[in-house]
CSV table of C-alpha atoms and ligand atoms in Angstrom, one decimal:
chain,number,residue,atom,x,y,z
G,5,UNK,CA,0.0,0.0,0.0
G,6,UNK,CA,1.2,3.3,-1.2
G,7,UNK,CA,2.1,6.1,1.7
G,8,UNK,CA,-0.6,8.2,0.6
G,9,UNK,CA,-3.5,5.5,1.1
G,10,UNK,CA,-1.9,4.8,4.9
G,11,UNK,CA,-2.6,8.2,5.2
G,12,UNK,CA,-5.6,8.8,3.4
G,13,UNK,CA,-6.8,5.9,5.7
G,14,UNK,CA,-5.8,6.9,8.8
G,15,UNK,CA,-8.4,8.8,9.9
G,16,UNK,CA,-10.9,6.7,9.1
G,17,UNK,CA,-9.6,3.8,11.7
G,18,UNK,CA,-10.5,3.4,15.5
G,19,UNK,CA,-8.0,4.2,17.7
G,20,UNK,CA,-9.3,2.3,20.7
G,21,UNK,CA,-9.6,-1.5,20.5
G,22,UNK,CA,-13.4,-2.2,19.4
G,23,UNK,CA,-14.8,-5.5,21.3
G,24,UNK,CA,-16.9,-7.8,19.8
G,25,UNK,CA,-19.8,-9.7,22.0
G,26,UNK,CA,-19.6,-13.7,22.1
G,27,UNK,CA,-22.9,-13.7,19.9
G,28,UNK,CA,-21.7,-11.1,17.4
G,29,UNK,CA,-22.6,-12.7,14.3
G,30,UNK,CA,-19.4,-13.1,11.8
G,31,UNK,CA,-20.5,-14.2,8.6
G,32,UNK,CA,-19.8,-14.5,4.6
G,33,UNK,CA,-22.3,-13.6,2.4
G,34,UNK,CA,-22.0,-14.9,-1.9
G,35,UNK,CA,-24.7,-15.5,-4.9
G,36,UNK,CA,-25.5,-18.7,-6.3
G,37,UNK,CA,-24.5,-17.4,-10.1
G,38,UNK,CA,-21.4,-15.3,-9.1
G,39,UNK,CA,-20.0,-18.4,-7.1
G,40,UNK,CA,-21.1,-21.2,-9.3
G,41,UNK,CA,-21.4,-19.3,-12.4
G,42,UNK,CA,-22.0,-22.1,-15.3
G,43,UNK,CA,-24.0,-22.5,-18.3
G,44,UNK,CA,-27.3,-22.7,-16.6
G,45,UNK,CA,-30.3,-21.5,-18.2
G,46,UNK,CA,-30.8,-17.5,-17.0
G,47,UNK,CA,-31.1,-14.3,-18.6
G,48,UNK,CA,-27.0,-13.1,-17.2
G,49,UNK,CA,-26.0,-16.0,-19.1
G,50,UNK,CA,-27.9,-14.9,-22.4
G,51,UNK,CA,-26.8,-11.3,-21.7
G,52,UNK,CA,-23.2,-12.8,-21.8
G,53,UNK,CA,-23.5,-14.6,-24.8
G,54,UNK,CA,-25.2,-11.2,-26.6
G,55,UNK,CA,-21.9,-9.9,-25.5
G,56,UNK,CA,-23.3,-7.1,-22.7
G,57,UNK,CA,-21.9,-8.4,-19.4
G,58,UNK,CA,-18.5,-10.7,-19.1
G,59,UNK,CA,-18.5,-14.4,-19.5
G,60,UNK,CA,-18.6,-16.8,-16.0
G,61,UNK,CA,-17.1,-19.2,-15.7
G,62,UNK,CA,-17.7,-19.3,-11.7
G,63,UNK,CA,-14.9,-20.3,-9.1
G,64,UNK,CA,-16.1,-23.5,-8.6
G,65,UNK,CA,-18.4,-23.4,-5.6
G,66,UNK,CA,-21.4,-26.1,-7.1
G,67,UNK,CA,-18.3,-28.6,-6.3
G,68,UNK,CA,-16.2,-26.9,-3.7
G,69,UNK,CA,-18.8,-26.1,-1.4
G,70,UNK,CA,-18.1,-28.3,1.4
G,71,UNK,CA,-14.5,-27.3,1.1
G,72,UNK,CA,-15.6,-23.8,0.9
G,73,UNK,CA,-17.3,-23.7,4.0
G,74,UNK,CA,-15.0,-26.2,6.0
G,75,UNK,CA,-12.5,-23.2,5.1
G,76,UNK,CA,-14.9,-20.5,6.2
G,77,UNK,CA,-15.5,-22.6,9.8
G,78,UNK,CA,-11.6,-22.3,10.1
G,79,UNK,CA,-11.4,-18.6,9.6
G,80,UNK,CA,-14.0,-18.6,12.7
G,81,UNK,CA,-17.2,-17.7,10.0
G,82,UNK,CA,-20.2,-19.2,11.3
G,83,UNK,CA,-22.8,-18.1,8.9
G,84,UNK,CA,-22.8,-18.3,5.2
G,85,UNK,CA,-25.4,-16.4,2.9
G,86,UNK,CA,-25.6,-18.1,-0.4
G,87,UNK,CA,-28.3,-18.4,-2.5
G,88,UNK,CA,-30.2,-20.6,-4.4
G,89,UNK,CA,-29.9,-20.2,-8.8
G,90,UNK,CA,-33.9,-20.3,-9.8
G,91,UNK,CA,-32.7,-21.7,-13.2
G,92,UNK,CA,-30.8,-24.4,-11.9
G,93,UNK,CA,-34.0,-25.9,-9.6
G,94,UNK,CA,-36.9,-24.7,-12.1
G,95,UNK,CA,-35.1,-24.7,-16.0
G,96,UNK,CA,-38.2,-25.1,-17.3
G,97,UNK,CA,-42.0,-23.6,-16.5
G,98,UNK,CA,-43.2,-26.0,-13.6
G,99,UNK,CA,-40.6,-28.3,-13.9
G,100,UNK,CA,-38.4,-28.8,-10.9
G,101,UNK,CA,-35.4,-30.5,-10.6
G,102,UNK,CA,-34.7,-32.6,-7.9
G,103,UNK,CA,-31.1,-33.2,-8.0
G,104,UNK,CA,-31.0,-29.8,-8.1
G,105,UNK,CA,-32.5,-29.3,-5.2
G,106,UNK,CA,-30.4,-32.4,-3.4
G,107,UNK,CA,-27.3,-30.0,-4.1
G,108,UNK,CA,-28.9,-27.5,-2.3
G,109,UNK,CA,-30.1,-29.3,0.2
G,110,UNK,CA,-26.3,-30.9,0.4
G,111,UNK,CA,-24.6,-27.6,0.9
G,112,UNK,CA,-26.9,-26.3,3.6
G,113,UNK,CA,-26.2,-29.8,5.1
G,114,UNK,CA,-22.6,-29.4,4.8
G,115,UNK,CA,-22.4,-25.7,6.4
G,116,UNK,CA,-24.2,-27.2,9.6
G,117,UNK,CA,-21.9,-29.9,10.0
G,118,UNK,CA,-18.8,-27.3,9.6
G,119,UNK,CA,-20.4,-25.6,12.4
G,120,UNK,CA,-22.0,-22.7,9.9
G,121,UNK,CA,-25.6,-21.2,9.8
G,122,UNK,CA,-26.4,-20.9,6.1
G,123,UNK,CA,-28.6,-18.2,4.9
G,124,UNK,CA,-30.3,-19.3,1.8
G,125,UNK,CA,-31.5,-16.0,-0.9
G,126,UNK,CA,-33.9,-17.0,-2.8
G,127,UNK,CA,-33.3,-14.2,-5.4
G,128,UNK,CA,-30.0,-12.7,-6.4
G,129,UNK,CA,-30.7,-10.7,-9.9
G,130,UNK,CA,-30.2,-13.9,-12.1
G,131,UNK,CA,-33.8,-14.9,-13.8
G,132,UNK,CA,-34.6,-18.1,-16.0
G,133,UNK,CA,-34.5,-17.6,-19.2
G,134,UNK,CA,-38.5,-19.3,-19.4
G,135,UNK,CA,-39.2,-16.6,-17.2
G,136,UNK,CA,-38.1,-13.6,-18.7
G,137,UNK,CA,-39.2,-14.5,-21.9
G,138,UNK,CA,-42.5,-14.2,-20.7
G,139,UNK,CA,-41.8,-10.8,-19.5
G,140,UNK,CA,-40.4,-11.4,-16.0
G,141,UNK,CA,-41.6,-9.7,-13.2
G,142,UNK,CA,-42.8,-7.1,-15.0
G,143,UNK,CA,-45.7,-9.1,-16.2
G,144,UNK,CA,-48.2,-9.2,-12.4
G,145,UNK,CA,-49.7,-12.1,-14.4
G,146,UNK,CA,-45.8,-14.1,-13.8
G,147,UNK,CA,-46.0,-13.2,-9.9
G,148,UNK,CA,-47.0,-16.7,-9.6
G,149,UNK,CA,-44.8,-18.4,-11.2
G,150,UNK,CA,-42.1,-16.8,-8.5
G,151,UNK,CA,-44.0,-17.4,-5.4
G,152,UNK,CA,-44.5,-21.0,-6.6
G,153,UNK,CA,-41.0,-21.3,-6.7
G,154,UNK,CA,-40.5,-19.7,-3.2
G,155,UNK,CA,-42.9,-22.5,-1.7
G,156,UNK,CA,-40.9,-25.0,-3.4
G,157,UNK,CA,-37.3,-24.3,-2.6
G,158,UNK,CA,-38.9,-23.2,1.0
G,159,UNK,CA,-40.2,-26.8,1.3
G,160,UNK,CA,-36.9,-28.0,0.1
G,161,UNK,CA,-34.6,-26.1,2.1
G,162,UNK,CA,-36.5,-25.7,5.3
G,163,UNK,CA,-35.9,-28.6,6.9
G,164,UNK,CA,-31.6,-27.8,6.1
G,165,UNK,CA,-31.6,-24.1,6.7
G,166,UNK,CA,-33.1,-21.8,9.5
G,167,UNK,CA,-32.5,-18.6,7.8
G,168,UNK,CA,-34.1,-17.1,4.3
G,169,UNK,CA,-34.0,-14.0,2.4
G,170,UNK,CA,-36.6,-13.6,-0.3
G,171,UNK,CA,-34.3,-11.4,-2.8
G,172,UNK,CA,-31.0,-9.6,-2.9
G,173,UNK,CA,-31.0,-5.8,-2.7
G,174,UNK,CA,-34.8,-5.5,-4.4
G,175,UNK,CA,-34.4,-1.6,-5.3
G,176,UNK,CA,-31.1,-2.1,-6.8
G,177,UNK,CA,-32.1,-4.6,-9.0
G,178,UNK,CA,-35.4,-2.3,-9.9
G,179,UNK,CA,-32.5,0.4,-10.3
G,180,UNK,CA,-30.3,-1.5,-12.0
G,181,UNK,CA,-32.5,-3.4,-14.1
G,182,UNK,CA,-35.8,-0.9,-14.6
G,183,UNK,CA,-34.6,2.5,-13.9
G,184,UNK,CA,-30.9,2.7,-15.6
G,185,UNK,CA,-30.9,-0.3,-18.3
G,186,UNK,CA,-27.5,-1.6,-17.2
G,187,UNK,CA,-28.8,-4.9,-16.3
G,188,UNK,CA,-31.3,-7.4,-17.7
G,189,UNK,CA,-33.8,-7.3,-18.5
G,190,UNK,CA,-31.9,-3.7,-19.7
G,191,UNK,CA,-35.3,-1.6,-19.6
G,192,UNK,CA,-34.7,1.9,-18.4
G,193,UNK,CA,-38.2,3.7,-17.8
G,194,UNK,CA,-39.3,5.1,-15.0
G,195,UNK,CA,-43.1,4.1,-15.2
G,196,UNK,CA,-41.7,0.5,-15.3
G,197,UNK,CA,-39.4,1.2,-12.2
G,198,UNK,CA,-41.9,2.6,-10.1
G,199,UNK,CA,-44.6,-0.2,-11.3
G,200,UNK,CA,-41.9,-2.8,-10.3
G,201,UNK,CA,-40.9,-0.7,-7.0
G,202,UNK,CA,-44.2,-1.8,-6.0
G,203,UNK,CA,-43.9,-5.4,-7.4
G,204,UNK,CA,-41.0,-6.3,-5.6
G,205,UNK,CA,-42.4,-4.5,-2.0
G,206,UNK,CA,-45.8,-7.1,-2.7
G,207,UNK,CA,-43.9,-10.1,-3.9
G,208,UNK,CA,-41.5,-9.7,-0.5
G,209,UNK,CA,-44.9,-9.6,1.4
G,210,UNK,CA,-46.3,-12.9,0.1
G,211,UNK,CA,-43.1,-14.7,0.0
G,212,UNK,CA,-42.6,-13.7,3.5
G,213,UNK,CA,-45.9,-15.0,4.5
G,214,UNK,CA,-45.1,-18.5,2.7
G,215,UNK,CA,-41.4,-18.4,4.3
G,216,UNK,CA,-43.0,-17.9,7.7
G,217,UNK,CA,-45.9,-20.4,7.4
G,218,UNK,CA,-42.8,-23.3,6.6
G,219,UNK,CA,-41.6,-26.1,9.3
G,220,UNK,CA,-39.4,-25.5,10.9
G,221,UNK,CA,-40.3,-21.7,10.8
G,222,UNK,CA,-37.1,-19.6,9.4
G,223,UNK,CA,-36.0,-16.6,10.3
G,224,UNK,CA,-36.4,-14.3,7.5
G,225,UNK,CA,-34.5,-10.9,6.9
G,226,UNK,CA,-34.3,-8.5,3.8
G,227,UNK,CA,-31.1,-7.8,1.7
G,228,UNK,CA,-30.8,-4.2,0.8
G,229,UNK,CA,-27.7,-2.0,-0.3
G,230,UNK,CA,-27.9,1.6,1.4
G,231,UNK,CA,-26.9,4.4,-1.4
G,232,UNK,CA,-26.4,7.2,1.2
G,233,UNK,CA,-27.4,9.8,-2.2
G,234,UNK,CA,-26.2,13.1,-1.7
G,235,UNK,CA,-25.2,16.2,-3.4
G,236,UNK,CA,-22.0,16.3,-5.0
G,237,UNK,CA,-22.1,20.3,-4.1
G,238,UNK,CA,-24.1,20.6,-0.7
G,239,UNK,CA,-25.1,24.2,-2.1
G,240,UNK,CA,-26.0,23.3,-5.5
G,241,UNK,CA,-30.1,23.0,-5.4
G,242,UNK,CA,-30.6,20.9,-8.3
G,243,UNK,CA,-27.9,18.4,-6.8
G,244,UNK,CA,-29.5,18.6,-3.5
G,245,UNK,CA,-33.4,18.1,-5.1
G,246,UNK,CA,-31.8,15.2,-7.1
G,247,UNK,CA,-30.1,13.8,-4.1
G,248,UNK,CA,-33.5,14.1,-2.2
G,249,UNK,CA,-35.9,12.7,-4.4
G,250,UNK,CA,-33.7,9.7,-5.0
G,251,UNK,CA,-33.5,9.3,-1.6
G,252,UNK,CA,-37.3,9.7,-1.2
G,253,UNK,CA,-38.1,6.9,-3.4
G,254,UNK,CA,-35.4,4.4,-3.0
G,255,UNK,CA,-34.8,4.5,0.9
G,256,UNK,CA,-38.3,6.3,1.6
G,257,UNK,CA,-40.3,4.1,-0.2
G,258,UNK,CA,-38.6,1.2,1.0
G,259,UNK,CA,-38.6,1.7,4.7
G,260,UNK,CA,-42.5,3.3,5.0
G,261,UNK,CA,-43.6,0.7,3.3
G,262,UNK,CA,-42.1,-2.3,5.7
G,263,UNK,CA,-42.7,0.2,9.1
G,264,UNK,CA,-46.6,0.6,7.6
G,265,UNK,CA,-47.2,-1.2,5.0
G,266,UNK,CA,-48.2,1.6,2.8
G,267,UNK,CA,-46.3,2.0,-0.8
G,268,UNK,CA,-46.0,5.3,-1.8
G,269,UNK,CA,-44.6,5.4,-5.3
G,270,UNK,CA,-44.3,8.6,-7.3
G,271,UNK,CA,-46.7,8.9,-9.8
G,272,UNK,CA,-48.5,5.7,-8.5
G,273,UNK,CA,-51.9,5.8,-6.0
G,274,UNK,CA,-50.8,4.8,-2.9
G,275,UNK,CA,-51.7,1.5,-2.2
G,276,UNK,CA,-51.8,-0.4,0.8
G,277,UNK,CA,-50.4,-3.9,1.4
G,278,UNK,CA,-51.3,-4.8,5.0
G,279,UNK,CA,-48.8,-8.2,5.1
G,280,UNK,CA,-46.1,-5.9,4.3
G,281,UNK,CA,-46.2,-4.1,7.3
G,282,UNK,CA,-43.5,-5.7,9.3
G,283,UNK,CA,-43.1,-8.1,6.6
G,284,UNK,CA,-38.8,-9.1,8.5
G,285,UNK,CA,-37.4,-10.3,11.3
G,286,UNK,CA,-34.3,-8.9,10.6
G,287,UNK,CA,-32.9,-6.1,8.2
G,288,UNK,CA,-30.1,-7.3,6.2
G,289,UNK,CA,-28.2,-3.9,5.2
G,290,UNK,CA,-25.4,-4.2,2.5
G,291,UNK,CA,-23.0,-1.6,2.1
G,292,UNK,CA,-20.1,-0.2,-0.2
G,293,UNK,CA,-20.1,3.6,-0.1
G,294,UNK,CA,-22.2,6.5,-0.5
G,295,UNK,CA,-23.8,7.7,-3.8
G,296,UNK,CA,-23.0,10.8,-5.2
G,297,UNK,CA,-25.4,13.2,-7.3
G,298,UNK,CA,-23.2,15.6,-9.6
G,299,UNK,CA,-22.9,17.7,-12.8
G,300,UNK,CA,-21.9,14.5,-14.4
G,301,UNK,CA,-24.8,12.3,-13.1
G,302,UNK,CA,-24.1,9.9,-10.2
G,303,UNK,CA,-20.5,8.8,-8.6
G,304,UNK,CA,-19.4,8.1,-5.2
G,305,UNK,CA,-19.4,10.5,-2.7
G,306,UNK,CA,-17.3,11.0,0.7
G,307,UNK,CA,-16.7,13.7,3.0
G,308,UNK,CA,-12.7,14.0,2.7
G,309,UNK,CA,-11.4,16.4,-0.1
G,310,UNK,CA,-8.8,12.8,-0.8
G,311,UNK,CA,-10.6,9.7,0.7
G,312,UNK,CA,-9.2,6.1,-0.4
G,313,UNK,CA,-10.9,5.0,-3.4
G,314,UNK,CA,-11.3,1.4,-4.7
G,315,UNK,CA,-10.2,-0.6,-7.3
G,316,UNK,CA,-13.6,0.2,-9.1
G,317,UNK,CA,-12.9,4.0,-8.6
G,318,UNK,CA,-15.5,4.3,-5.1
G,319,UNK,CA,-14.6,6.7,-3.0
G,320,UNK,CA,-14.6,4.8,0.7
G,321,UNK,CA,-16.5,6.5,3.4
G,322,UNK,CA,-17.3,4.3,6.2
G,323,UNK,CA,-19.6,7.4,8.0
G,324,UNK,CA,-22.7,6.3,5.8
G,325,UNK,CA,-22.5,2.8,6.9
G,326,UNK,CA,-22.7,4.2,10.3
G,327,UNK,CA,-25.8,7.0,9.5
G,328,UNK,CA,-27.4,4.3,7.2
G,329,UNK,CA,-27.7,1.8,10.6
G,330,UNK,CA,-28.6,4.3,12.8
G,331,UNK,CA,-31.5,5.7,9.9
G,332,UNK,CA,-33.0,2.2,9.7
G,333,UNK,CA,-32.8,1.7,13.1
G,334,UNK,CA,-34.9,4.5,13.5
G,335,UNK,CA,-37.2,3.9,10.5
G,336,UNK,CA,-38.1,-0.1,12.0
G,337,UNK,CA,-37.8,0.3,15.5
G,338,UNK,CA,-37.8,-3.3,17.6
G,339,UNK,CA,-36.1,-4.8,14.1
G,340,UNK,CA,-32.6,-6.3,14.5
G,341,UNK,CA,-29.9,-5.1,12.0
G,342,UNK,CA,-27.1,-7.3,10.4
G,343,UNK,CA,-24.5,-5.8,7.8
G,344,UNK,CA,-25.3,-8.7,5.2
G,345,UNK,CA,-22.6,-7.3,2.8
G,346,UNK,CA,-20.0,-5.4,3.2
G,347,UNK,CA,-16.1,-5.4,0.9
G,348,UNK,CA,-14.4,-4.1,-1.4
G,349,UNK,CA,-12.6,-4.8,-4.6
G,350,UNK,CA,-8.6,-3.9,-4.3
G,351,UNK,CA,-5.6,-6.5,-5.3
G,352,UNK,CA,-3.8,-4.6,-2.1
G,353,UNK,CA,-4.6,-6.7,1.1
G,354,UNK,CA,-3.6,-3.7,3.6
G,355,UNK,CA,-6.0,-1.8,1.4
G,356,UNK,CA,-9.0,-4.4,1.9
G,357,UNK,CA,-7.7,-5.1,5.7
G,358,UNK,CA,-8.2,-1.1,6.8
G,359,UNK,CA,-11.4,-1.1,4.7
G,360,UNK,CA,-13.1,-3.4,6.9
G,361,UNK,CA,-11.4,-2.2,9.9
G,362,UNK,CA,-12.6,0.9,8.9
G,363,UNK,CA,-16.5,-0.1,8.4
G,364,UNK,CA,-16.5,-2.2,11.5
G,365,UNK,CA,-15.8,0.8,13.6
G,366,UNK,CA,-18.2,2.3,11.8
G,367,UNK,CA,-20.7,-0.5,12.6
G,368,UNK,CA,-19.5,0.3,16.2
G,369,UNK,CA,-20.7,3.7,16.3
G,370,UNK,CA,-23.9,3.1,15.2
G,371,UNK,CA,-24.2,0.4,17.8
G,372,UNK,CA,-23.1,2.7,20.6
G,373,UNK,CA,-25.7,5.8,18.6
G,374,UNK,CA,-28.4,2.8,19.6
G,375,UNK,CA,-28.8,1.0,16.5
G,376,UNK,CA,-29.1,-3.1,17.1
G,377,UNK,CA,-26.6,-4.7,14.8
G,378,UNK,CA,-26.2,-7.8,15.3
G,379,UNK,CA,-23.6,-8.7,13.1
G,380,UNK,CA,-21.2,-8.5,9.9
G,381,UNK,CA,-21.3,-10.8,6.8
G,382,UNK,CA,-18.1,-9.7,4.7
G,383,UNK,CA,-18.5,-9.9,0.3
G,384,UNK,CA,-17.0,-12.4,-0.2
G,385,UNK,CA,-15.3,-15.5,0.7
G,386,UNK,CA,-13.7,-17.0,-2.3
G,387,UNK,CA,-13.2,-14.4,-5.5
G,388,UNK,CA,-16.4,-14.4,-7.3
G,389,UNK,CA,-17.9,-12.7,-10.5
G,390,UNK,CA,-18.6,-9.3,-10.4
G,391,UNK,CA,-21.3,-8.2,-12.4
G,392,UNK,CA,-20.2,-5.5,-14.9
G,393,UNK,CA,-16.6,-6.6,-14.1
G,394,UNK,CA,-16.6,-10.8,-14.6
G,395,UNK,CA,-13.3,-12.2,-12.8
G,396,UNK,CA,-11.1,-8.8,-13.3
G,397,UNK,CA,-8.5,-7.2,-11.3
G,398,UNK,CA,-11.1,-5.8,-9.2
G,399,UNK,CA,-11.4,-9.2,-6.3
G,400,UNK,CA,-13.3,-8.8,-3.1
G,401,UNK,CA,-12.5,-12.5,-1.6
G,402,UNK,CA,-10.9,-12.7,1.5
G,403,UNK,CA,-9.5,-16.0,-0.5
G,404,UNK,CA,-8.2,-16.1,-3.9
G,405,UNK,CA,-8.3,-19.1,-6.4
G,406,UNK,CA,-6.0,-20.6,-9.2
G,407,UNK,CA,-8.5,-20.2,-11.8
G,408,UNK,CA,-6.7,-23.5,-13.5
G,409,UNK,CA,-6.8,-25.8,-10.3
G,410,UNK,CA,-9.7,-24.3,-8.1
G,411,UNK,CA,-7.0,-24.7,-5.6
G,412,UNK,CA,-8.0,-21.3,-2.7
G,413,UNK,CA,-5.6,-19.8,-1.1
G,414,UNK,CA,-6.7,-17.9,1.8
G,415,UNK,CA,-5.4,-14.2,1.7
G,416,UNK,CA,-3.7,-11.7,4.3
G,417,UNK,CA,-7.1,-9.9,5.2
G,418,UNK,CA,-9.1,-13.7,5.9
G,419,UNK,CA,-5.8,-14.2,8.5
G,420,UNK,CA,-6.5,-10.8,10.0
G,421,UNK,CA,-10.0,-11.2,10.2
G,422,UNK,CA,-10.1,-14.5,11.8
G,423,UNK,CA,-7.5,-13.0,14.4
G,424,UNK,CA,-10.5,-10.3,15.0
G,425,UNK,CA,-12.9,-13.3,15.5
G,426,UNK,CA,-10.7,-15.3,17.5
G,427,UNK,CA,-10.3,-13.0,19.9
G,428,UNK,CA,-13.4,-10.7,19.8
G,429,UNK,CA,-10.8,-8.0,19.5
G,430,UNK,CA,-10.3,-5.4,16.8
G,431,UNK,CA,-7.0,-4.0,17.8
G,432,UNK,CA,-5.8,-1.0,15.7
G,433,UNK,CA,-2.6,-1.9,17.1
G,434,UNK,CA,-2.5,-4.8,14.9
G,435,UNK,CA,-3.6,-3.4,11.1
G,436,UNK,CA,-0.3,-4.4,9.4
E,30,FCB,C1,-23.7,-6.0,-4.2
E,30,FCB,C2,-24.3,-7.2,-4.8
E,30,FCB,C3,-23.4,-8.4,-4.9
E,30,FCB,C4,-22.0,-8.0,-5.2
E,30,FCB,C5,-21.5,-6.8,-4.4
E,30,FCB,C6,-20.1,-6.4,-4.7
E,30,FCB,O1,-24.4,-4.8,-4.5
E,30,FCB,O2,-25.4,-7.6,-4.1
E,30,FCB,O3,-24.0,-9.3,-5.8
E,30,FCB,O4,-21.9,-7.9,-6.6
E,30,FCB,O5,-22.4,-5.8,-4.6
């Protein structure tokens, strides 16, 4: 690490030692399709083949798995969030495979035996190619087909895994996906965004309700990625409107309507959804940085003149990790928090090491400003593929992989971080 990042970090780590309750809740989190990547049947894969996103080839967790985790349980990681790939378990309409499933099913069982929780998403951006040929989730008429699924790999998983989520960061993929047109199904219209805004709030409430209503009964917590928008210039007023009325839809929306149940989305009646209200047991917050609005559209934002910034050009501020707890806190009180994602993508291991050091004392502060956090899921174990960025430079595993061997080899930070664990100790003392 260059001089100028060991300084451009230094104020930005505790000074004290932070300590870590016995319970605290140190997890992983991955996606089926980043981790197993493969030439299943879903819509990234078509996208990749059109040329629009890279190629994946995966990193070999559909057969590493129990290796994956046995490493994990040695690091001192005792939850895992995966997820399940809807194309590998459903490839066509109505048909469901069972060896599929068994996998699954397999994994979940290996996790526990390692002495890890596994979290099982049931949606993490990746759609079957059946389904979004008949016009996804855009279509209310298709709703079915997705709650169908929930009930099935529910029933299948239940009995393997206490903890669910029903879909990975919901407004980024109506964002990503509706809004901006950088991911499939590449649509970028706002009517569509706000119609699904409202899609993804009702489909959360009824696949909550058939989550819940499963034996054993699983915990079930949201996933979603705080933006912290603001203005690139605090005294520029369109900056500041644009800033706000993102904020009011994508946070705003979000957290009224699982504190009441109400959907407000612009240019949309309001409508009520009454199983929405309350609709988690747990609020999975993922976070990265804070979102930027500027004269040249969005970026990330910080509040240093010369913060660290990221292999993927993010500007690193901790503070709206810390404000982004403490804001949802707020917004659903009586809900416990967990930081379901949290890393970043550097090739410089004191980089990545002071970046979570940095965030966890974040996570600190917001649990000493009152805000319930119950624990920390880093992104990622094992490199995976990153969206818009396939298997570059850009890695955010606390392991790397010999892409030729699918040998892992665990990194500086995974050391450093099961030291943390080990002794419930974040000592600044000892951030190489
Ligand atoms: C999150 C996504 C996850 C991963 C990380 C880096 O927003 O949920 O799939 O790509 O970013």
């Amino acid at each position: 690490m260059s001089d100028a990042d060991r300084a451009r970090f230094a104020p930005l780590l505790p000074r004290e030692p932070i300590r870590f309750a016995p319970d605290f809740a140190w997890g992983v989190a991955s996606s089926a399709f980043q981790a197993e990547g493969g030439d299943v049947a879903n819509d990234w894969v078509a996208a990749a083949r059109a040329g629009r996103v890279p190629p994946n080839p995966g990193n070999g967790f559909w057969t590493r798995a129990e290796q994956d985790l046995a490493l994990a349980a040695s690091l001192g990681l005792r939850h895992y969030r995966l997820s399940v790939e809807w194309s590998r378990v459903e490839p066509a309409r109505g048909r469901f495979d069972e060896a599929a499933f068994d996998r699954y099913r397999a994994i979940c069982d290996a996790a526990v035996a390692a002495g890890v929780a596994p979290w099982v998403n049931l949606f993490h951006f990746t759609h079957p190619t059946w389904f979004a040929e008949r016009g996804g989730f855009l279509e209310p008429a298709n709703h079915a087909d997705f709650l169908r699924y929930v009930e099935r790999a529910g029933r299948a998983l239940a009995p393997h895994a206490r903890h669910f989520h029903v879909s990975n960061e919901s407004m980024v993929y109506v964002l990503t996906g509706y809004l901006m047109g950088t991911n499939p199904p590449f649509v970028r219209d706002a009517a569509s965004a706000f119609a699904m805004t409202r899609h993804v709030l009702a489909l959360h409430a009824d696949a909550f309700r058939i989550l819940k209503a499963l034996e054993p009964q699983p915990t079930v917590a949201t996933i979603e990625v705080y933006l912290d928008p603001r203005p690139e210039q605090p005294d520029d007023a369109l900056q500041r409107q644009a800033a706000e009325r993102f904020d009011a839809w994508y946070h705003g929306v979000l957290l009224e309507a699982l504190a009441t149940g109400w959907v407000r989305v612009p240019a949309r009646a309001p409508e009520e959804i009454g199983h929405l209200r309350g609709a988690l047991d747990c609020y999975g917050f993922n976070y990265y940085n804070a979102t930027s609005f500027g004269a040249d559209g969005p970026g990330s934002w910080s509040d240093r003149g010369d913060p660290p910034v990221d292999a993927m050009g993010r500007k690193v501020f901790p503070g709206g990790l810390e404000d982004g707890l403490v804001r949802v806190a707020r917004a659903l009180p009586g809900v416990p928090l967990l930081v379901t994602e949290n890393g970043v993508p550097t090739t410089d291991e004191a980089f990545r090491i002071r970046y979570v050091a940095a965030h966890l004392a974040a996570l600190e502060r917001a649990r000493q400003r009152g805000a319930d956090v119950r624990g920390y899921f880093h992104w990622t174990l094992v490199d995976n593929y990153e969206w818009h960025f396939g298997f570059g430079p850009e890695r955010f595993g606390l392991v790397g992989f010999d892409p030729a061997t699918g040998a892992r080899h665990a990194r500086a930070s995974a050391r450093w971080l099961a030291e943390v664990i080990r002794t419930g100790v974040l000592d600044p003392a000892r951030i190489p």
